[in-house]
Coordinates of C-alpha atoms in Angstrom, one line a residue:
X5 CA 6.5 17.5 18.3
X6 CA 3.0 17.5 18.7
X7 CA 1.3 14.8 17.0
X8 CA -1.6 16.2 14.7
X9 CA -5.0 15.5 15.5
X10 CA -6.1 13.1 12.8
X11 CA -7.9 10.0 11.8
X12 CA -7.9 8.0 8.2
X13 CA -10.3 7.3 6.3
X14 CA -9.7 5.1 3.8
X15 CA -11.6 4.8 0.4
X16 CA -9.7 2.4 -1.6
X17 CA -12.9 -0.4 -1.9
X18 CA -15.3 2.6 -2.8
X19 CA -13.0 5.4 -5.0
X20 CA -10.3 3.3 -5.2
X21 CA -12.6 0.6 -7.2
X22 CA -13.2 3.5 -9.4
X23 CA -10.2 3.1 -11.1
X24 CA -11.1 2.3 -15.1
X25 CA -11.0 -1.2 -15.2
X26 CA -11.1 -2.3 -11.6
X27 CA -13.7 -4.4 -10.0
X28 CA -12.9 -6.2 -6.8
X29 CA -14.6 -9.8 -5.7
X30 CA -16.4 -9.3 -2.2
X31 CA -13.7 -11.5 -0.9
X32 CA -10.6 -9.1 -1.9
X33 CA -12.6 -6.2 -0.3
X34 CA -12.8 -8.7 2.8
X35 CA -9.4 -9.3 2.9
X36 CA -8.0 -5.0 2.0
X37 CA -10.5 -4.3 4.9
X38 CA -8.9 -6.9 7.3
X39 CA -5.5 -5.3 6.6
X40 CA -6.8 -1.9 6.6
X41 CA -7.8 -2.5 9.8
X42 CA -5.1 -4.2 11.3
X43 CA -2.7 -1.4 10.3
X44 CA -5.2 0.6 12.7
X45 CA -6.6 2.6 10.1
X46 CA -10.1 4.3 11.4
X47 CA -12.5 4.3 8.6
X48 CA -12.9 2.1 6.3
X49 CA -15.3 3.4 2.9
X50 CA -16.7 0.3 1.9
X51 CA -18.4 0.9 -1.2
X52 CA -21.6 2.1 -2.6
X53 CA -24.1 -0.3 -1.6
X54 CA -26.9 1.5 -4.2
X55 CA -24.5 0.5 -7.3
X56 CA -25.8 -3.4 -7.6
X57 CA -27.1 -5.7 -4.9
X58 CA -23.8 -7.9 -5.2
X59 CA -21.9 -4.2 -4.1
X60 CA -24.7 -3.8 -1.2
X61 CA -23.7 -7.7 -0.3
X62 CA -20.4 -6.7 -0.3
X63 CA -20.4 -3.7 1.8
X64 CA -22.9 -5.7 4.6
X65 CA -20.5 -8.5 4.2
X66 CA -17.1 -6.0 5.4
X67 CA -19.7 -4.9 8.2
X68 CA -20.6 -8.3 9.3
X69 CA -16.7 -9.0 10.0
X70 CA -17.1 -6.8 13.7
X71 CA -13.3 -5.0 12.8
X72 CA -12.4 -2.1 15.2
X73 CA -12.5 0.2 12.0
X74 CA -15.6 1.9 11.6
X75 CA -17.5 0.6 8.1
X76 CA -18.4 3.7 5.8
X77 CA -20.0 4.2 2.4
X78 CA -21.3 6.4 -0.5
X79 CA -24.9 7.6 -0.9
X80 CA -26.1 10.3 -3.7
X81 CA -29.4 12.8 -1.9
X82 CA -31.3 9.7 -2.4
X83 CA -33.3 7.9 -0.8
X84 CA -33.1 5.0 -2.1
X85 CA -29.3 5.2 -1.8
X86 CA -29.9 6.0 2.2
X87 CA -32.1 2.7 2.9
X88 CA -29.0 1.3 1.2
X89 CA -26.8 2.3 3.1
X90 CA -29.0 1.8 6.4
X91 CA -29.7 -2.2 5.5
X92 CA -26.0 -2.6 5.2
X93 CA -25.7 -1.5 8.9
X94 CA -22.7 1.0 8.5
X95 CA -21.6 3.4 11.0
X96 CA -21.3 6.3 8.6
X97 CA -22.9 7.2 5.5
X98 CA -21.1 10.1 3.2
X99 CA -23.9 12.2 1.9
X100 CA -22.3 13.9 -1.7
X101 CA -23.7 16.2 -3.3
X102 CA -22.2 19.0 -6.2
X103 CA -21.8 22.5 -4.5
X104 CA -19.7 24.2 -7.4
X105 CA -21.9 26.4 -9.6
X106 CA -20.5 24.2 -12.6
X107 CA -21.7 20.7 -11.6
X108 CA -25.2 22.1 -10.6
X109 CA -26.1 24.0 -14.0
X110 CA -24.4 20.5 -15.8
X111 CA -25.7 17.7 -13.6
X112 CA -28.1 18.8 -11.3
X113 CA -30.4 21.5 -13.4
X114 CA -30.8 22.9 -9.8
X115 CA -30.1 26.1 -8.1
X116 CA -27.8 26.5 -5.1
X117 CA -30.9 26.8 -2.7
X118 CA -33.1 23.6 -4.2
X119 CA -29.6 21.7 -4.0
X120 CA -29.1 22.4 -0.3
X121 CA -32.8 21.7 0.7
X122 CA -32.3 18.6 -0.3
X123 CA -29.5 17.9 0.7
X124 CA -30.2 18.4 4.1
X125 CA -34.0 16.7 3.5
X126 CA -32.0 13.4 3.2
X127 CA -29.1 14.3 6.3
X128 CA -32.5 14.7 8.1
X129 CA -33.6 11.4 6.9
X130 CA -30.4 9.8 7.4
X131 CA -29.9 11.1 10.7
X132 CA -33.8 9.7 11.8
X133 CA -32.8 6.2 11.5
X134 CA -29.8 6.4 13.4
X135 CA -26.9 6.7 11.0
X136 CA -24.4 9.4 11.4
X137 CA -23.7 11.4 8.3
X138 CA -20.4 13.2 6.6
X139 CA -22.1 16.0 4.6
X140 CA -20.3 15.8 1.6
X141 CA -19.6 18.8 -1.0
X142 CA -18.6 17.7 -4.2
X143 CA -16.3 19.7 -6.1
X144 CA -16.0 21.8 -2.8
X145 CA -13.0 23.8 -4.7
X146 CA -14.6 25.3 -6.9
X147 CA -17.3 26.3 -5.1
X148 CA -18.4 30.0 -4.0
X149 CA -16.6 30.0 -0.6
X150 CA -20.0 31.7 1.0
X151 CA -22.7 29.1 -0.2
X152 CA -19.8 26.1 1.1
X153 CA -19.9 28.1 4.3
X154 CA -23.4 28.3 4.5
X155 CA -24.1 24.4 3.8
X156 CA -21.3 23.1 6.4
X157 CA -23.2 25.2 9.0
X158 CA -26.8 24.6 8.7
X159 CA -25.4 20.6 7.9
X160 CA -23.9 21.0 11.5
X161 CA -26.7 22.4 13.1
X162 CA -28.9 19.6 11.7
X163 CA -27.2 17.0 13.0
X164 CA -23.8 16.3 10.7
X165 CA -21.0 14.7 12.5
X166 CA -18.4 15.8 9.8
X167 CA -18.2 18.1 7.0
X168 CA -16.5 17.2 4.0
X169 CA -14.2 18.8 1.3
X170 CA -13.5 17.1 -2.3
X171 CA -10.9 18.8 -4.0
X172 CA -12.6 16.5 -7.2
X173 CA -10.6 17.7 -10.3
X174 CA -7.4 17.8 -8.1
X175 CA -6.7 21.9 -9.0
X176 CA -5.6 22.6 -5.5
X177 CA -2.1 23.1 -4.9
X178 CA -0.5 23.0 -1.0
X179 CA -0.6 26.7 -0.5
X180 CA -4.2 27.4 -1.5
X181 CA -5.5 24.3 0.2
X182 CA -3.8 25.5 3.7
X183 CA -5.4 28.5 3.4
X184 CA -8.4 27.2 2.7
X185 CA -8.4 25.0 5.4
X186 CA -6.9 26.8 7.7
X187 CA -10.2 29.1 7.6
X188 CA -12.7 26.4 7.3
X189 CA -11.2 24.2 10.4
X190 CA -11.1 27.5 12.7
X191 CA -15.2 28.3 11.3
X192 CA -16.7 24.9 11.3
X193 CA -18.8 23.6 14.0
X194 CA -18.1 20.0 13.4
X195 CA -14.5 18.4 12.2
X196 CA -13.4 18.8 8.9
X197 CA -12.5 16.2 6.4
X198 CA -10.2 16.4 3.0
X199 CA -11.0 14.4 -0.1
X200 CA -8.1 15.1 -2.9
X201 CA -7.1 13.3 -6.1
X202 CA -4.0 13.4 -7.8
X203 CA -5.2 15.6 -11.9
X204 CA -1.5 17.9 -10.9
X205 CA 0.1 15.4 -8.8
X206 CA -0.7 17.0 -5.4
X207 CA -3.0 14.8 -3.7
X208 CA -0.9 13.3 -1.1
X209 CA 0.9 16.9 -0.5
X210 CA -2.6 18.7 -0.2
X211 CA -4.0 16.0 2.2
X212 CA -0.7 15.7 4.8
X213 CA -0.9 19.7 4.5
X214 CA -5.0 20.3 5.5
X215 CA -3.9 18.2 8.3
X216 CA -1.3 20.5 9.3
X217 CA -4.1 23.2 8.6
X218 CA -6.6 21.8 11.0
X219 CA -8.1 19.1 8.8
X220 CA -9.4 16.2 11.1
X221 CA -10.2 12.9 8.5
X222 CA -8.1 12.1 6.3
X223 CA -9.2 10.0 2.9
X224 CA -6.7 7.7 1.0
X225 CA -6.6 5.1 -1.4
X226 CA -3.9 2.2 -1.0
X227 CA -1.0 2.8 -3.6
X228 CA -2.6 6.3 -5.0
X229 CA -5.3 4.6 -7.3
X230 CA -8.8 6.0 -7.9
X231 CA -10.3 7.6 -10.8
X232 CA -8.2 9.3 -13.2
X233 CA -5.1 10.0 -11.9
X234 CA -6.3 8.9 -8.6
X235 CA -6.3 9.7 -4.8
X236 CA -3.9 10.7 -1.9
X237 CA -1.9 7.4 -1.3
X238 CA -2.6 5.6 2.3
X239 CA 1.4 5.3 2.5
X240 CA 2.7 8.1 1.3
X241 CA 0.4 10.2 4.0
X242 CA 1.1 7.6 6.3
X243 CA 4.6 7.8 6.2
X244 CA 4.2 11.9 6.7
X245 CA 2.4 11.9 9.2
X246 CA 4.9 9.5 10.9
X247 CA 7.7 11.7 10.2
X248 CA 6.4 15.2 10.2
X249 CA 3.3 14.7 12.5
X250 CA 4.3 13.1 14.9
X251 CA 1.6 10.2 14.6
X252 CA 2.8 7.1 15.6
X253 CA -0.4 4.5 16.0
X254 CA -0.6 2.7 12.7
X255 CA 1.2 0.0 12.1
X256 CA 3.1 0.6 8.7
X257 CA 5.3 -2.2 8.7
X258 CA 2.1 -3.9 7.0
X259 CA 2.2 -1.1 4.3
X260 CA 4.5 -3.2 1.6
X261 CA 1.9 -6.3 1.8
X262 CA -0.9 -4.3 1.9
X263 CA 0.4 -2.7 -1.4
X264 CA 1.4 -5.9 -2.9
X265 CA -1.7 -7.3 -2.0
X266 CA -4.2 -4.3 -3.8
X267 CA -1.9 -4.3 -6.7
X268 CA -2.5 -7.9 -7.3
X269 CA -6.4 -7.5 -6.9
X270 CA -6.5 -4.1 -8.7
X271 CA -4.5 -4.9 -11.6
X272 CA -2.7 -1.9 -11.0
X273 CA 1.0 -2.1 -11.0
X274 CA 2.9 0.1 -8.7
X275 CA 5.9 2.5 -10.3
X276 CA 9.2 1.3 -9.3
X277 CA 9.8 5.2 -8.5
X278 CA 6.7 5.0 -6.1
X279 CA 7.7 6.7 -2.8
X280 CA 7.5 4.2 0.0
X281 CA 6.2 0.9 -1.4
X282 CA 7.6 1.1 -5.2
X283 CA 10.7 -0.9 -6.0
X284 CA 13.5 1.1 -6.3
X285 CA 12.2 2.9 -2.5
X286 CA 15.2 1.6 -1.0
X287 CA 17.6 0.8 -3.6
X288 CA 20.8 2.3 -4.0
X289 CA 23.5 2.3 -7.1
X290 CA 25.9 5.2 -6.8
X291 CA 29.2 5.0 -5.7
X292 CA 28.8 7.3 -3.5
X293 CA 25.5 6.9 -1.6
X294 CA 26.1 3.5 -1.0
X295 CA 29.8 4.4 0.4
X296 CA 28.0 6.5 3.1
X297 CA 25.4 4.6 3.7
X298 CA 27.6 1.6 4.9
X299 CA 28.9 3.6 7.7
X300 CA 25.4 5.7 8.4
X301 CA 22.2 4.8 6.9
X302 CA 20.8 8.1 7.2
X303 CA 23.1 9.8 4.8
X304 CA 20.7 8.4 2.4
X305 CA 17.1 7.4 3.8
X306 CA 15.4 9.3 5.3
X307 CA 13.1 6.8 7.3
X308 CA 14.3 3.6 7.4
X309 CA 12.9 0.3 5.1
X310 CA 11.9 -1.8 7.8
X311 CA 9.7 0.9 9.3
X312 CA 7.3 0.0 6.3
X313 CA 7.9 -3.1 6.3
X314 CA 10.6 -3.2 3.5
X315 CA 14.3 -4.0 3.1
X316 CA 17.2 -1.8 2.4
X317 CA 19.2 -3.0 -1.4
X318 CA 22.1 -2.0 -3.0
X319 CA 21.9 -2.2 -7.0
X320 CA 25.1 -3.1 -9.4
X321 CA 25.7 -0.9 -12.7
X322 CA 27.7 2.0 -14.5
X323 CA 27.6 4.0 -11.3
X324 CA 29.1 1.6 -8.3
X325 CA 31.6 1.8 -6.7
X326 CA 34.5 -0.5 -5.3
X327 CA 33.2 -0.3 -1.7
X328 CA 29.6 -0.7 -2.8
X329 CA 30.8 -3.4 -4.4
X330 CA 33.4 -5.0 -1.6
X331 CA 30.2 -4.8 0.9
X332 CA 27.9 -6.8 -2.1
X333 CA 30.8 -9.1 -2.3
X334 CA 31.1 -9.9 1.0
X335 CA 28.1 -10.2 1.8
X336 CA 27.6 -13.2 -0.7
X337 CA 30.6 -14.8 1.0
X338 CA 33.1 -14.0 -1.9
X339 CA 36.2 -12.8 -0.9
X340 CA 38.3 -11.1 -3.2
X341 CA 42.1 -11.7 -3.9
X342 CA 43.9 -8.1 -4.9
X343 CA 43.0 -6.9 -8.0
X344 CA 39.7 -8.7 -8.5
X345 CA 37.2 -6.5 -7.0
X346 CA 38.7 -4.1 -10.0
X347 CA 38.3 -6.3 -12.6
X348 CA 34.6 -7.3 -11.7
X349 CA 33.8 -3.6 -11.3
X350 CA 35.1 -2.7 -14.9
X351 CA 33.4 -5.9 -16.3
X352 CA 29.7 -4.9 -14.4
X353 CA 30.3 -0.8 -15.6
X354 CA 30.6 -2.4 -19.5
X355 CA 27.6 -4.9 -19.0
X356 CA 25.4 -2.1 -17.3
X357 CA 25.9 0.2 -20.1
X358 CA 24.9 -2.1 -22.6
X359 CA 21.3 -1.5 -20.8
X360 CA 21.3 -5.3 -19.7
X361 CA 20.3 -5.5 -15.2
X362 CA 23.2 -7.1 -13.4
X363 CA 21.2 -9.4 -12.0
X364 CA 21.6 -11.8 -9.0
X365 CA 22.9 -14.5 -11.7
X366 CA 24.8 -12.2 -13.8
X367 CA 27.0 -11.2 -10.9
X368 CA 27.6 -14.7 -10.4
X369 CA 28.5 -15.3 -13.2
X370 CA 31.0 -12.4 -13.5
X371 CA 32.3 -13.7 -10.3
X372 CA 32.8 -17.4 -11.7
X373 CA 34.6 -15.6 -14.9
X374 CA 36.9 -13.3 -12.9
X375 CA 37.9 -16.1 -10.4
X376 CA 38.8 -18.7 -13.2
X377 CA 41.2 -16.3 -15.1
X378 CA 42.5 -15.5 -11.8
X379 CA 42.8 -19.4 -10.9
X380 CA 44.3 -19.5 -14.9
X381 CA 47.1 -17.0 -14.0
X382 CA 48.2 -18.6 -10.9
X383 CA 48.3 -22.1 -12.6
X384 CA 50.2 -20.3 -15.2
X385 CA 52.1 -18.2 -13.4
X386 CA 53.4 -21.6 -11.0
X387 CA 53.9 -23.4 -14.3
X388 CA 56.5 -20.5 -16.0
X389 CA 58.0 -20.8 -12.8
X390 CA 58.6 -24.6 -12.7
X391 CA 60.0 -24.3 -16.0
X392 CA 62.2 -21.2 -15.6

């Protein structure tokens, strides 16, 4: 397989902190970009230094730390925003502006033309005191497909090193976004970027898929969160572009304490269901799986746990097995006299379906239980005898 041609970007301290209700201390966004980095990822969106002076501190302070990533952040066509960004020292600043016809007759009073001047007024600006620029359309699709074509180019020819499509509302879906960028990647003059949240649930899928299209930066958020329904999950594209495209340099055995690590400062908890880094990832109940996965753990996973950094578990209830169970058993040194392992297995079914979690304890104790009455019959058993 050839490995797509990609980097990451990740957003997680700028959109990600855009979650309602989530406000990082300069220290967390310190210690995500430390680990964003470490896990090799090459971007790291820092903020939005124009937002207060303690964001602007923040953002210098992540650019202070020397990492190998390269420090991003936000700026509106401001000025103001610009010098921000330029006193923070960043390598990159992402110039948005609203292309759709929608955004500029609601939030911009301005046409199409008066937009674009000054848009690339302040990528002229940016670009004059040496800071490269990602010329950012906002709301990119749902924008006339001839003005987007006509900003990326005269945003290359000035000077932009990327050009940059927000899918903001989240209405693509995989097959229009291929096409989409498919065209785009094969047009532009400079490489392409993909910026997707999650409104239908896509985000992930769109972003892994512009890849495959020709998309070259990828954004992301840690565990999916962002505003709204958030953005494309760092993990979740990570994880496909291990498996599917053939990109093998980030290191996503750090993936689980990276997640634990945002969901702890974000306040965010993570859904159990949550592909890669969620709970129940790796953990099996059924009879059956867990049967086949005991003699071939691919029957069942499809990458394995401790590629991201997690472990492999096998959960107790109404729909073990006996060999899932046997395997559980012995692995907590118990071994069974005939006609035990039945009796446990009946006893966890009965709890399970009362909706109580056979727990680590709970087990044991259905263990301890089982082995007295077995203990009780022998010592009965040898007693009938003596007196017989």
């Amino acid at each position: 397989m050839k490995p797509l041609n990609v980097e990451i970007c990740d957003v997680t301290l700028r959109d990600g902190e855009q979650t309602p209700g989530v406000s990082f201390t300069c220290e967390e966004k310190q210690d995500i970009a430390q680990r964003l980095s470490d896990i090799g990822i090459d971007i790291i969106e820092a903020g939005f230094p124009s937002v207060s002076e303690y964001e602007k501190r923040s953002v210098r302070s992540i650019v202070e730390m020397d990492l190998p990533s390269d420090i991003c952040c936000l700026s509106r066509c401001v000025q103001s925003d610009i010098d921000a960004a330029i006193d923070c020292g960043v390598d990159l600043v992402s110039l948005f502006f609203a292309t759709s016809d929608l955004h500029l007759r609601i939030k911009y009073k301005k046409t199409r033309e008066e937009m674009l001047d000054l848009a690339l007024g302040m990528l002229d600006y940016a670009l004059d005191h040496g800071i490269k620029v990602r010329f950012s359309a906002e709301d990119a699709s749902r924008t006339d497909t001839a003005f987007l074509k006509e900003m990326y180019a005269k945003g290359a020819d000035r000077g932009a090193s990327y050009s940059s499509y927000a899918d903001t509302v989240g209405c693509m879906t995989p097959l229009s976004m291929y096409e989409t960028v498919r065209v785009l990647s094969t047009w532009l003059k400079n490489p392409l970027c993909v910026h997707c949240h999650n409104d239908m649930g896509f985000a992930s899928a769109n972003t892994f898929t512009a890849a495959q299209a020709g998309a070259f930066q990828l954004h992301t958020t840690v565990n999916g969160i962002g505003e709204r329904c958030g953005n494309a999950s760092l993990e979740e594209v990570l994880v496909a572009l291990r498996m599917q495209g053939g990109v093998d340099r980030y290191d996503l055995s750090a993936l689980q304490t990276l997640s634990r690590t945002v969901e702890t400062y974000s306040g965010i908890k993570i859904a159990k269901t949550k592909p890669v880094v969620g709970e129940h990832a790796f953990c099996h109940e059924s009879g059956i799986h867990i049967a086949a996965l005991i003699q071939d753990r691919n029957t069942y996973e499809y990458y394995p746990p401790e590629m991201v950094g997690a472990e492999q578990k096998f959960i107790l209830g109404k729909h073990t097995g006996r060999k899932g169970l046997e395997y559980i058993l012995t692995t907590l040194g118990y071994n069974p006299v005939p006609g035990e392992v039945d009796v446990i297995l009946e006893r966890i079914k009965s709890i399970s379906e009362t909706k109580q979690s056979i727990t680590h304890d709970v087990l044991l104790s259905v263990i301890s239980e089982t082995r007295q009455e077995t203990e009780l019959k022998k010592t009965s058993g040898s007693d009938k005898a003596r007196t017989g």
